[in-house]
PDB file of C-alpha atoms in Angstrom:
ATOM      1  CA  MET M1477     -46.900  27.477 -37.981  1.00  0.00           C
ATOM      2  CA  THR M1478     -50.128  28.766 -39.569  1.00  0.00           C
ATOM      3  CA  ALA M1479     -53.056  29.960 -38.552  1.00  0.00           C
ATOM      4  CA  ASN M1480     -54.909  27.089 -40.811  1.00  0.00           C
ATOM      5  CA  HIS M1481     -53.275  24.240 -39.190  1.00  0.00           C
ATOM      6  CA  THR M1482     -54.523  26.091 -35.656  1.00  0.00           C
ATOM      7  CA  LYS M1483     -58.064  25.429 -37.037  1.00  0.00           C
ATOM      8  CA  VAL M1484     -57.223  22.146 -38.762  1.00  0.00           C
ATOM      9  CA  MET M1485     -55.812  21.453 -35.022  1.00  0.00           C
ATOM     10  CA  LEU M1486     -58.706  22.559 -32.926  1.00  0.00           C
ATOM     11  CA  ARG M1487     -60.722  20.777 -34.776  1.00  0.00           C
ATOM     12  CA  SER M1488     -59.572  17.461 -33.640  1.00  0.00           C
ATOM     13  CA  LEU M1489     -60.079  18.606 -30.054  1.00  0.00           C
ATOM     14  CA  SER M1490     -62.143  15.640 -27.980  1.00  0.00           C
ATOM     15  CA  ALA M1491     -65.836  16.239 -26.820  1.00  0.00           C
ATOM     16  CA  GLY M1492     -63.514  16.979 -22.572  1.00  0.00           C
ATOM     17  CA  GLU M1493     -60.470  18.417 -24.184  1.00  0.00           C
ATOM     18  CA  LEU M1494     -62.485  20.949 -26.180  1.00  0.00           C
ATOM     19  CA  GLN M1495     -64.324  21.606 -22.450  1.00  0.00           C
ATOM     20  CA  GLN M1496     -62.113  21.820 -20.607  1.00  0.00           C
ATOM     21  CA  PHE M1497     -59.824  24.286 -22.993  1.00  0.00           C
ATOM     22  CA  SER M1498     -63.293  26.125 -23.013  1.00  0.00           C
ATOM     23  CA  VAL M1499     -62.935  27.083 -18.802  1.00  0.00           C
ATOM     24  CA  GLU M1500     -59.122  27.497 -19.607  1.00  0.00           C
ATOM     25  CA  LEU M1501     -60.053  30.195 -22.327  1.00  0.00           C
ATOM     26  CA  LEU M1502     -62.565  32.330 -21.484  1.00  0.00           C
ATOM     27  CA  PRO M1503     -61.887  33.363 -18.315  1.00  0.00           C
ATOM     28  CA  ARG M1504     -58.694  35.172 -19.854  1.00  0.00           C
ATOM     29  CA  LEU M1505     -60.714  37.438 -22.057  1.00  0.00           C
ATOM     30  CA  TYR M1506     -63.581  38.861 -18.971  1.00  0.00           C
ATOM     31  CA  SER M1507     -62.613  40.410 -16.168  1.00  0.00           C
ATOM     32  CA  ASP M1508     -65.319  40.193 -14.520  1.00  0.00           C
ATOM     33  CA  TRP M1509     -66.308  36.391 -14.207  1.00  0.00           C
ATOM     34  CA  GLY M1510     -65.858  34.458 -11.150  1.00  0.00           C
ATOM     35  CA  HIS M1511     -64.418  31.067 -10.896  1.00  0.00           C
ATOM     36  CA  VAL M1512     -65.776  28.630 -13.780  1.00  0.00           C
ATOM     37  CA  THR M1513     -67.500  25.502 -12.371  1.00  0.00           C
ATOM     38  CA  GLN M1514     -68.390  22.570 -15.080  1.00  0.00           C
ATOM     39  CA  SER M1515     -71.935  21.498 -14.841  1.00  0.00           C
ATOM     40  CA  GLY M1516     -70.584  18.957 -17.830  1.00  0.00           C
ATOM     41  CA  THR M1517     -68.034  16.461 -16.102  1.00  0.00           C
ATOM     42  CA  VAL M1518     -64.567  15.378 -18.284  1.00  0.00           C
ATOM     43  CA  GLU M1519     -63.796  12.109 -18.092  1.00  0.00           C
ATOM     44  CA  THR M1520     -60.302  12.221 -19.434  1.00  0.00           C
ATOM     45  CA  LEU M1521     -61.402  12.405 -23.771  1.00  0.00           C
ATOM     46  CA  LYS M1522     -65.143  12.458 -23.068  1.00  0.00           C
ATOM     47  CA  THR M1523     -67.811  14.507 -21.131  1.00  0.00           C
ATOM     48  CA  ARG M1524     -70.668  13.476 -19.267  1.00  0.00           C
ATOM     49  CA  LYS M1525     -74.249  15.031 -20.340  1.00  0.00           C
ATOM     50  CA  GLY M1526     -74.808  18.459 -18.343  1.00  0.00           C
ATOM     51  CA  THR M1527     -76.330  21.879 -19.255  1.00  0.00           C
ATOM     52  CA  PRO M1528     -74.925  23.946 -18.773  1.00  0.00           C
ATOM     53  CA  ASP M1529     -71.292  22.509 -19.831  1.00  0.00           C
ATOM     54  CA  ALA M1530     -70.091  25.003 -17.500  1.00  0.00           C
ATOM     55  CA  PHE M1531     -71.273  27.947 -15.590  1.00  0.00           C
ATOM     56  CA  CYS M1532     -70.127  31.284 -13.382  1.00  0.00           C
ATOM     57  CA  GLU M1533     -71.230  34.000 -11.728  1.00  0.00           C
ATOM     58  CA  ARG M1534     -70.114  37.742 -12.821  1.00  0.00           C
ATOM     59  CA  SER M1535     -69.685  40.581 -10.607  1.00  0.00           C
ATOM     60  CA  ASP M1536     -73.221  41.803 -10.956  1.00  0.00           C
ATOM     61  CA  GLU M1537     -74.550  38.378  -9.820  1.00  0.00           C
ATOM     62  CA  SER M1538     -76.070  37.503 -13.639  1.00  0.00           C
ATOM     63  CA  MET M1539     -74.822  34.149 -14.548  1.00  0.00           C
ATOM     64  CA  VAL M1540     -72.993  32.674 -17.891  1.00  0.00           C
ATOM     65  CA  TYR M1541     -73.701  29.319 -19.034  1.00  0.00           C
ATOM     66  CA  ILE M1542     -70.881  27.952 -21.387  1.00  0.00           C
ATOM     67  CA  GLN M1543     -71.637  25.135 -24.173  1.00  0.00           C
ATOM     68  CA  SER M1544     -69.209  23.751 -25.876  1.00  0.00           C
ATOM     69  CA  THR M1545     -68.865  21.348 -28.643  1.00  0.00           C
ATOM     70  CA  GLY M1546     -67.494  20.249 -32.045  1.00  0.00           C
ATOM     71  CA  ASP M1547     -70.443  18.589 -33.526  1.00  0.00           C
ATOM     72  CA  THR M1548     -71.849  20.214 -36.928  1.00  0.00           C
ATOM     73  CA  ALA M1549     -74.471  18.928 -37.401  1.00  0.00           C
ATOM     74  CA  LYS M1550     -77.601  21.307 -38.478  1.00  0.00           C
ATOM     75  CA  GLY M1551     -78.849  22.860 -35.873  1.00  0.00           C
ATOM     76  CA  LYS M1552     -76.725  21.714 -32.209  1.00  0.00           C
ATOM     77  CA  MET M1553     -75.459  24.434 -31.507  1.00  0.00           C
ATOM     78  CA  TYR M1554     -79.839  26.390 -31.006  1.00  0.00           C
ATOM     79  CA  GLU M1555     -80.500  22.617 -29.203  1.00  0.00           C
ATOM     80  CA  ASP M1556     -77.868  23.149 -26.804  1.00  0.00           C
ATOM     81  CA  LEU M1557     -78.091  27.045 -26.189  1.00  0.00           C
ATOM     82  CA  LYS M1558     -82.258  26.370 -26.059  1.00  0.00           C
ATOM     83  CA  LYS M1559     -81.412  23.786 -23.065  1.00  0.00           C
ATOM     84  CA  SER M1560     -79.266  26.553 -21.161  1.00  0.00           C
ATOM     85  CA  VAL M1561     -82.186  29.455 -22.093  1.00  0.00           C
ATOM     86  CA  LYS M1562     -84.593  27.290 -20.372  1.00  0.00           C
ATOM     87  CA  GLN M1563     -83.018  26.297 -17.755  1.00  0.00           C
ATOM     88  CA  LEU M1564     -82.114  30.252 -17.800  1.00  0.00           C
ATOM     89  CA  ILE M1565     -85.950  30.911 -17.605  1.00  0.00           C
ATOM     90  CA  GLU M1566     -86.252  27.514 -14.186  1.00  0.00           C
ATOM     91  CA  LEU M1567     -84.594  29.540 -12.121  1.00  0.00           C
ATOM     92  CA  ASP M1568     -85.418  33.384 -13.132  1.00  0.00           C
ATOM     93  CA  LEU M1569     -81.543  33.809 -13.918  1.00  0.00           C
ATOM     94  CA  ASN M1570     -82.457  34.553 -17.887  1.00  0.00           C
ATOM     95  CA  GLU M1571     -82.085  38.249 -17.524  1.00  0.00           C
ATOM     96  CA  GLY M1572     -79.245  39.830 -18.066  1.00  0.00           C
ATOM     97  CA  ALA M1573     -77.638  36.321 -18.448  1.00  0.00           C
ATOM     98  CA  LEU M1574     -74.547  35.950 -20.876  1.00  0.00           C
ATOM     99  CA  CYS M1575     -74.482  32.112 -22.810  1.00  0.00           C
ATOM    100  CA  ILE M1576     -71.550  31.122 -25.138  1.00  0.00           C
ATOM    101  CA  SER M1577     -71.554  27.923 -28.117  1.00  0.00           C
ATOM    102  CA  PHE M1578     -67.563  27.089 -27.414  1.00  0.00           C
ATOM    103  CA  LEU M1579     -67.339  25.244 -31.138  1.00  0.00           C
ATOM    104  CA  SER M1580     -64.434  23.723 -32.835  1.00  0.00           C
ATOM    105  CA  TYR M1581     -65.668  24.874 -36.745  1.00  0.00           C
ATOM    106  CA  ASP M1582     -68.008  27.658 -38.273  1.00  0.00           C
ATOM    107  CA  PRO M1583     -71.178  27.985 -37.754  1.00  0.00           C
ATOM    108  CA  GLN M1584     -73.624  28.645 -40.527  1.00  0.00           C
ATOM    109  CA  ALA M1585     -74.596  32.206 -39.750  1.00  0.00           C
ATOM    110  CA  ASP M1586     -78.501  31.159 -40.510  1.00  0.00           C
ATOM    111  CA  GLU M1587     -78.563  29.291 -36.645  1.00  0.00           C
ATOM    112  CA  VAL M1588     -76.119  32.133 -35.255  1.00  0.00           C
ATOM    113  CA  THR M1589     -78.752  34.595 -36.285  1.00  0.00           C
ATOM    114  CA  ALA M1590     -81.407  32.433 -34.011  1.00  0.00           C
ATOM    115  CA  CYS M1591     -79.753  31.860 -31.326  1.00  0.00           C
ATOM    116  CA  LYS M1592     -79.464  35.632 -31.175  1.00  0.00           C
ATOM    117  CA  LYS M1593     -83.136  35.720 -31.878  1.00  0.00           C
ATOM    118  CA  LEU M1594     -83.250  33.407 -28.991  1.00  0.00           C
ATOM    119  CA  CYS M1595     -82.169  35.301 -26.869  1.00  0.00           C
ATOM    120  CA  ARG M1596     -83.049  38.658 -27.558  1.00  0.00           C
ATOM    121  CA  THR M1597     -86.764  36.667 -26.533  1.00  0.00           C
ATOM    122  CA  HIS M1598     -85.707  36.161 -23.139  1.00  0.00           C
ATOM    123  CA  GLN M1599     -83.764  39.460 -22.251  1.00  0.00           C
ATOM    124  CA  CYS M1600     -79.784  37.570 -22.040  1.00  0.00           C
ATOM    125  CA  GLU M1601     -76.886  37.402 -24.484  1.00  0.00           C
ATOM    126  CA  PHE M1602     -75.954  35.355 -27.077  1.00  0.00           C
ATOM    127  CA  LYS M1603     -72.151  35.432 -27.989  1.00  0.00           C
ATOM    128  CA  PHE M1604     -70.600  32.390 -30.294  1.00  0.00           C
ATOM    129  CA  TYR M1605     -66.532  31.449 -30.559  1.00  0.00           C
ATOM    130  CA  SER M1606     -65.932  29.942 -33.637  1.00  0.00           C
ATOM    131  CA  ASN M1607     -63.165  27.783 -34.762  1.00  0.00           C
ATOM    132  CA  SER M1608     -62.160  31.025 -36.522  1.00  0.00           C
ATOM    133  CA  ILE M1609     -62.190  32.650 -33.577  1.00  0.00           C
ATOM    134  CA  ILE M1610     -60.573  31.277 -31.088  1.00  0.00           C
ATOM    135  CA  SER M1611     -57.847  30.125 -33.433  1.00  0.00           C
ATOM    136  CA  ASP M1612     -56.895  34.115 -34.006  1.00  0.00           C
ATOM    137  CA  LEU M1613     -56.782  34.321 -30.219  1.00  0.00           C
ATOM    138  CA  LEU M1614     -54.417  31.972 -29.596  1.00  0.00           C
ATOM    139  CA  ASP M1615     -51.933  32.848 -32.636  1.00  0.00           C
ATOM    140  CA  SER M1616     -51.907  36.199 -31.473  1.00  0.00           C
ATOM    141  CA  ASN M1617     -51.838  35.954 -27.788  1.00  0.00           C
ATOM    142  CA  HIS M1618     -52.889  32.883 -25.211  1.00  0.00           C
ATOM    143  CA  HIS M1619     -49.600  30.649 -26.550  1.00  0.00           C
ATOM    144  CA  ASP M1620     -49.207  28.649 -22.860  1.00  0.00           C
ATOM    145  CA  LEU M1621     -52.678  27.006 -24.012  1.00  0.00           C
ATOM    146  CA  ARG M1622     -51.534  26.440 -27.619  1.00  0.00           C
ATOM    147  CA  TYR M1623     -49.521  24.524 -26.940  1.00  0.00           C
ATOM    148  CA  LYS M1624     -50.825  22.436 -24.088  1.00  0.00           C
ATOM    149  CA  TYR M1625     -54.210  21.544 -26.466  1.00  0.00           C
ATOM    150  CA  LEU M1626     -52.417  21.359 -30.191  1.00  0.00           C
ATOM    151  CA  LYS M1627     -48.535  20.999 -29.732  1.00  0.00           C
ATOM    152  CA  ILE M1628     -48.008  24.195 -31.424  1.00  0.00           C
ATOM    153  CA  PRO M1629     -45.138  25.953 -29.766  1.00  0.00           C
ATOM    154  CA  ALA M1630     -45.156  29.468 -29.299  1.00  0.00           C
ATOM    155  CA  PRO M1631     -43.528  32.048 -32.492  1.00  0.00           C
ATOM    156  CA  VAL M1632     -39.859  33.015 -31.501  1.00  0.00           C
ATOM    157  CA  LYS M1633     -40.652  36.586 -31.504  1.00  0.00           C
ATOM    158  CA  GLY M1634     -38.139  38.698 -32.352  1.00  0.00           C
ATOM    159  CA  LYS M1635     -36.549  42.309 -30.696  1.00  0.00           C
ATOM    160  CA  TYR M1636     -37.605  45.342 -30.726  1.00  0.00           C
ATOM    161  CA  ARG M1637     -34.097  46.944 -29.420  1.00  0.00           C
ATOM    162  CA  SER M1638     -31.196  46.902 -30.385  1.00  0.00           C
ATOM    163  CA  ASP M1639     -30.014  47.193 -26.868  1.00  0.00           C
ATOM    164  CA  ASN M1640     -29.836  43.707 -24.145  1.00  0.00           C
ATOM    165  CA  ASN M1641     -31.711  43.846 -20.413  1.00  0.00           C
ATOM    166  CA  PHE M1642     -28.916  44.100 -17.325  1.00  0.00           C
ATOM    167  CA  VAL M1643     -29.085  40.863 -16.415  1.00  0.00           C
ATOM    168  CA  LEU M1644     -28.038  39.706 -13.097  1.00  0.00           C
ATOM    169  CA  THR M1645     -27.221  35.925 -13.359  1.00  0.00           C
ATOM    170  CA  ALA M1646     -24.945  35.495 -10.842  1.00  0.00           C
ATOM    171  CA  SER M1647     -26.263  33.881  -7.707  1.00  0.00           C
ATOM    172  CA  THR M1648     -24.641  36.467  -5.817  1.00  0.00           C
ATOM    173  CA  GLY M1649     -23.644  39.496  -8.412  1.00  0.00           C
ATOM    174  CA  SER M1650     -21.361  42.056  -7.569  1.00  0.00           C
ATOM    175  CA  GLU M1651     -21.488  44.557  -4.974  1.00  0.00           C
ATOM    176  CA  PRO M1652     -20.688  47.280  -5.942  1.00  0.00           C
ATOM    177  CA  LYS M1653     -17.627  49.143  -2.967  1.00  0.00           C
ATOM    178  CA  THR M1654     -16.934  52.310  -4.426  1.00  0.00           C
ATOM    179  CA  ALA M1655     -19.403  52.784  -7.294  1.00  0.00           C
ATOM    180  CA  THR M1656     -16.203  55.026  -9.108  1.00  0.00           C
ATOM    181  CA  LYS M1657     -16.513  53.211 -12.675  1.00  0.00           C
ATOM    182  CA  MET M1658     -20.675  53.741 -12.654  1.00  0.00           C
ATOM    183  CA  ASN M1659     -19.500  57.774 -11.603  1.00  0.00           C
ATOM    184  CA  ASN M1660     -17.753  57.455 -14.886  1.00  0.00           C
ATOM    185  CA  VAL M1661     -19.970  55.422 -17.298  1.00  0.00           C
ATOM    186  CA  VAL M1662     -23.015  56.796 -17.019  1.00  0.00           C
ATOM    187  CA  ASN M1663     -21.280  60.661 -16.292  1.00  0.00           C
ATOM    188  CA  TRP M1664     -22.435  60.947 -13.066  1.00  0.00           C
ATOM    189  CA  ASN M1665     -19.529  63.953 -12.703  1.00  0.00           C
ATOM    190  CA  LEU M1666     -20.360  63.232  -9.096  1.00  0.00           C
ATOM    191  CA  SER M1667     -17.424  64.777  -5.673  1.00  0.00           C
ATOM    192  CA  PRO M1668     -15.852  62.116  -3.865  1.00  0.00           C
ATOM    193  CA  ASP M1669     -18.928  63.109  -0.983  1.00  0.00           C
ATOM    194  CA  GLU M1670     -21.771  62.893  -3.263  1.00  0.00           C
ATOM    195  CA  LEU M1671     -20.706  59.139  -4.523  1.00  0.00           C
ATOM    196  CA  THR M1672     -20.104  58.312  -1.009  1.00  0.00           C
ATOM    197  CA  GLY M1673     -24.144  58.874  -0.811  1.00  0.00           C
ATOM    198  CA  THR M1674     -24.706  57.595  -3.745  1.00  0.00           C
ATOM    199  CA  LEU M1675     -23.186  54.603  -3.128  1.00  0.00           C
ATOM    200  CA  GLU M1676     -25.495  53.489  -0.456  1.00  0.00           C
ATOM    201  CA  SER M1677     -28.917  54.215  -2.971  1.00  0.00           C
ATOM    202  CA  ILE M1678     -26.931  51.439  -5.474  1.00  0.00           C
ATOM    203  CA  VAL M1679     -26.104  49.385  -2.347  1.00  0.00           C
ATOM    204  CA  GLU M1680     -29.431  49.291  -0.724  1.00  0.00           C
ATOM    205  CA  PHE M1681     -31.265  48.564  -4.936  1.00  0.00           C
ATOM    206  CA  TYR M1682     -29.051  45.793  -4.820  1.00  0.00           C
ATOM    207  CA  ASN M1683     -29.828  43.994  -1.950  1.00  0.00           C
ATOM    208  CA  ARG M1684     -33.308  45.069  -3.625  1.00  0.00           C
ATOM    209  CA  LEU M1685     -33.106  43.131  -6.506  1.00  0.00           C
ATOM    210  CA  LYS M1686     -31.154  40.114  -4.927  1.00  0.00           C
ATOM    211  CA  ASN M1687     -34.812  39.318  -3.523  1.00  0.00           C
ATOM    212  CA  LEU M1688     -36.040  39.047  -7.176  1.00  0.00           C
ATOM    213  CA  ASN M1689     -35.371  35.839  -9.289  1.00  0.00           C
ATOM    214  CA  GLU M1690     -33.453  36.157 -12.448  1.00  0.00           C
ATOM    215  CA  PRO M1691     -36.878  36.566 -14.994  1.00  0.00           C
ATOM    216  CA  SER M1692     -38.205  39.277 -12.512  1.00  0.00           C
ATOM    217  CA  ARG M1693     -35.524  40.979 -12.651  1.00  0.00           C
ATOM    218  CA  GLN M1694     -35.077  41.228 -16.584  1.00  0.00           C
ATOM    219  CA  PHE M1695     -38.618  41.888 -16.285  1.00  0.00           C
ATOM    220  CA  PHE M1696     -38.089  44.882 -14.037  1.00  0.00           C
ATOM    221  CA  SER M1697     -34.669  45.509 -16.616  1.00  0.00           C
ATOM    222  CA  THR M1698     -36.890  45.826 -19.451  1.00  0.00           C
ATOM    223  CA  ILE M1699     -39.876  48.468 -17.816  1.00  0.00           C
ATOM    224  CA  ILE M1700     -36.491  50.834 -16.657  1.00  0.00           C
ATOM    225  CA  LYS M1701     -34.535  50.663 -19.637  1.00  0.00           C
ATOM    226  CA  LEU M1702     -38.704  51.381 -21.646  1.00  0.00           C
ATOM    227  CA  ALA M1703     -39.647  54.119 -19.024  1.00  0.00           C
ATOM    228  CA  ASP M1704     -40.119  57.608 -19.803  1.00  0.00           C
ATOM    229  CA  PRO M1705     -40.786  60.855 -16.858  1.00  0.00           C
ATOM    230  CA  LEU M1706     -44.696  60.629 -16.108  1.00  0.00           C
ATOM    231  CA  ARG M1707     -45.991  64.309 -17.794  1.00  0.00           C
ATOM    232  CA  ARG M1708     -47.728  65.185 -14.300  1.00  0.00           C
ATOM    233  CA  ASN M1709     -45.171  63.707 -12.032  1.00  0.00           C
ATOM    234  CA  PRO M1710     -41.817  64.177 -13.848  1.00  0.00           C
ATOM    235  CA  SER M1711     -40.720  61.948 -10.526  1.00  0.00           C
ATOM    236  CA  MET M1712     -42.100  58.262 -11.339  1.00  0.00           C
ATOM    237  CA  MET M1713     -41.474  56.817 -14.388  1.00  0.00           C
ATOM    238  CA  THR M1714     -44.689  54.731 -17.473  1.00  0.00           C
ATOM    239  CA  VAL M1715     -43.884  52.847 -19.969  1.00  0.00           C
ATOM    240  CA  PRO M1716     -47.104  52.226 -22.298  1.00  0.00           C
ATOM    241  CA  TYR M1717     -48.799  48.608 -21.800  1.00  0.00           C
ATOM    242  CA  SER M1718     -48.429  48.366 -25.644  1.00  0.00           C
ATOM    243  CA  GLU M1719     -44.864  49.007 -25.546  1.00  0.00           C
ATOM    244  CA  MET M1720     -43.863  46.836 -23.122  1.00  0.00           C
ATOM    245  CA  THR M1721     -45.975  43.264 -24.618  1.00  0.00           C
ATOM    246  CA  ASN M1722     -44.349  43.772 -27.897  1.00  0.00           C
ATOM    247  CA  VAL M1723     -40.743  44.090 -26.688  1.00  0.00           C
ATOM    248  CA  SER M1724     -40.984  41.685 -23.750  1.00  0.00           C
ATOM    249  CA  GLY M1725     -42.446  39.577 -25.982  1.00  0.00           C
ATOM    250  CA  ARG M1726     -44.294  38.627 -23.077  1.00  0.00           C
ATOM    251  CA  GLU M1727     -47.508  37.373 -22.855  1.00  0.00           C
ATOM    252  CA  ASN M1728     -50.550  39.576 -21.274  1.00  0.00           C
ATOM    253  CA  TYR M1729     -50.843  37.834 -18.274  1.00  0.00           C
ATOM    254  CA  GLU M1730     -47.578  37.127 -17.526  1.00  0.00           C
ATOM    255  CA  ILE M1731     -47.158  40.379 -17.923  1.00  0.00           C
ATOM    256  CA  ARG M1732     -49.297  40.673 -14.796  1.00  0.00           C
ATOM    257  CA  ASN M1733     -47.932  38.134 -12.978  1.00  0.00           C
ATOM    258  CA  GLN M1734     -44.818  39.414 -13.321  1.00  0.00           C
ATOM    259  CA  MET M1735     -46.079  42.954 -12.315  1.00  0.00           C
ATOM    260  CA  ALA M1736     -47.855  40.778  -9.416  1.00  0.00           C
ATOM    261  CA  ILE M1737     -44.785  40.215  -7.766  1.00  0.00           C
ATOM    262  CA  LEU M1738     -43.022  43.616  -8.286  1.00  0.00           C
ATOM    263  CA  GLU M1739     -45.779  44.917  -5.877  1.00  0.00           C
ATOM    264  CA  LYS M1740     -44.589  42.293  -3.031  1.00  0.00           C
ATOM    265  CA  HIS M1741     -41.540  44.515  -3.469  1.00  0.00           C
ATOM    266  CA  PRO M1742     -42.785  48.064  -3.262  1.00  0.00           C
ATOM    267  CA  LYS M1743     -40.033  50.317  -3.268  1.00  0.00           C
ATOM    268  CA  LEU M1744     -38.643  48.843  -6.362  1.00  0.00           C
ATOM    269  CA  LYS M1745     -42.171  49.521  -7.774  1.00  0.00           C
ATOM    270  CA  ARG M1746     -43.687  52.234  -6.517  1.00  0.00           C
ATOM    271  CA  GLU M1747     -41.821  54.758  -8.867  1.00  0.00           C
ATOM    272  CA  TYR M1748     -42.702  52.936 -12.128  1.00  0.00           C
ATOM    273  CA  LYS M1749     -46.136  52.571 -13.638  1.00  0.00           C
ATOM    274  CA  LEU M1750     -47.519  50.459 -16.462  1.00  0.00           C
ATOM    275  CA  SER M1751     -50.043  53.032 -18.433  1.00  0.00           C
ATOM    276  CA  ARG M1752     -52.364  51.390 -20.922  1.00  0.00           C
TER     277      ARG M1752
END
């Protein structure tokens, strides 16, 4: 599907869908946001009036006010913003606050300029997410939300490496008994005595892998394939985050989720890290 298709489908969202979409997408873009509360209550495809539509507190205790609209009438975005700024001033929360307009259309430049000027005057910041900006975000990432709200499936991503990932697909696996075949395949050239000690480590590692489900094993095997020794500590292995994103074909939030799972198995993860 093209970006134009995303833009068309985004314009078709109801007020309630757009508001709900905003409170799912925006927190993914800011790491310092707390829980987002909707004051403009969503009722199926409609919303009850509220100022703002949604809000949250940031880690520095400043406020975020979100107004969502698909109403293209001139001045609508500005009037919604004025209500938010007015309330922030009344609550003495305007200084350092962030006001966001989440739009299913592309606004006129003069209205955007007026909104920025209004916020600067009252010591807060203005940002807007237009149809074009949101569509770009959805087409480059956040495919799960694009499908959830617009029913546009994620593109099929090609593999960047020709080798296949090792995947333990059997429910119980095949526990190594002697490691002789592995010794030959990977050219360890270990003596029988050395192989005995190595086998113990292999079996221990195998038992750790059994605690992971198949998607997590696939993820971990990809990390192993991509990892290179850390320059300042060769016993540690590192993988650039961007490479992991490209090769695995996973969304950023999926990678974070998988890393969180591995965090629960520190003996597997401790020698590997993702680097920005």
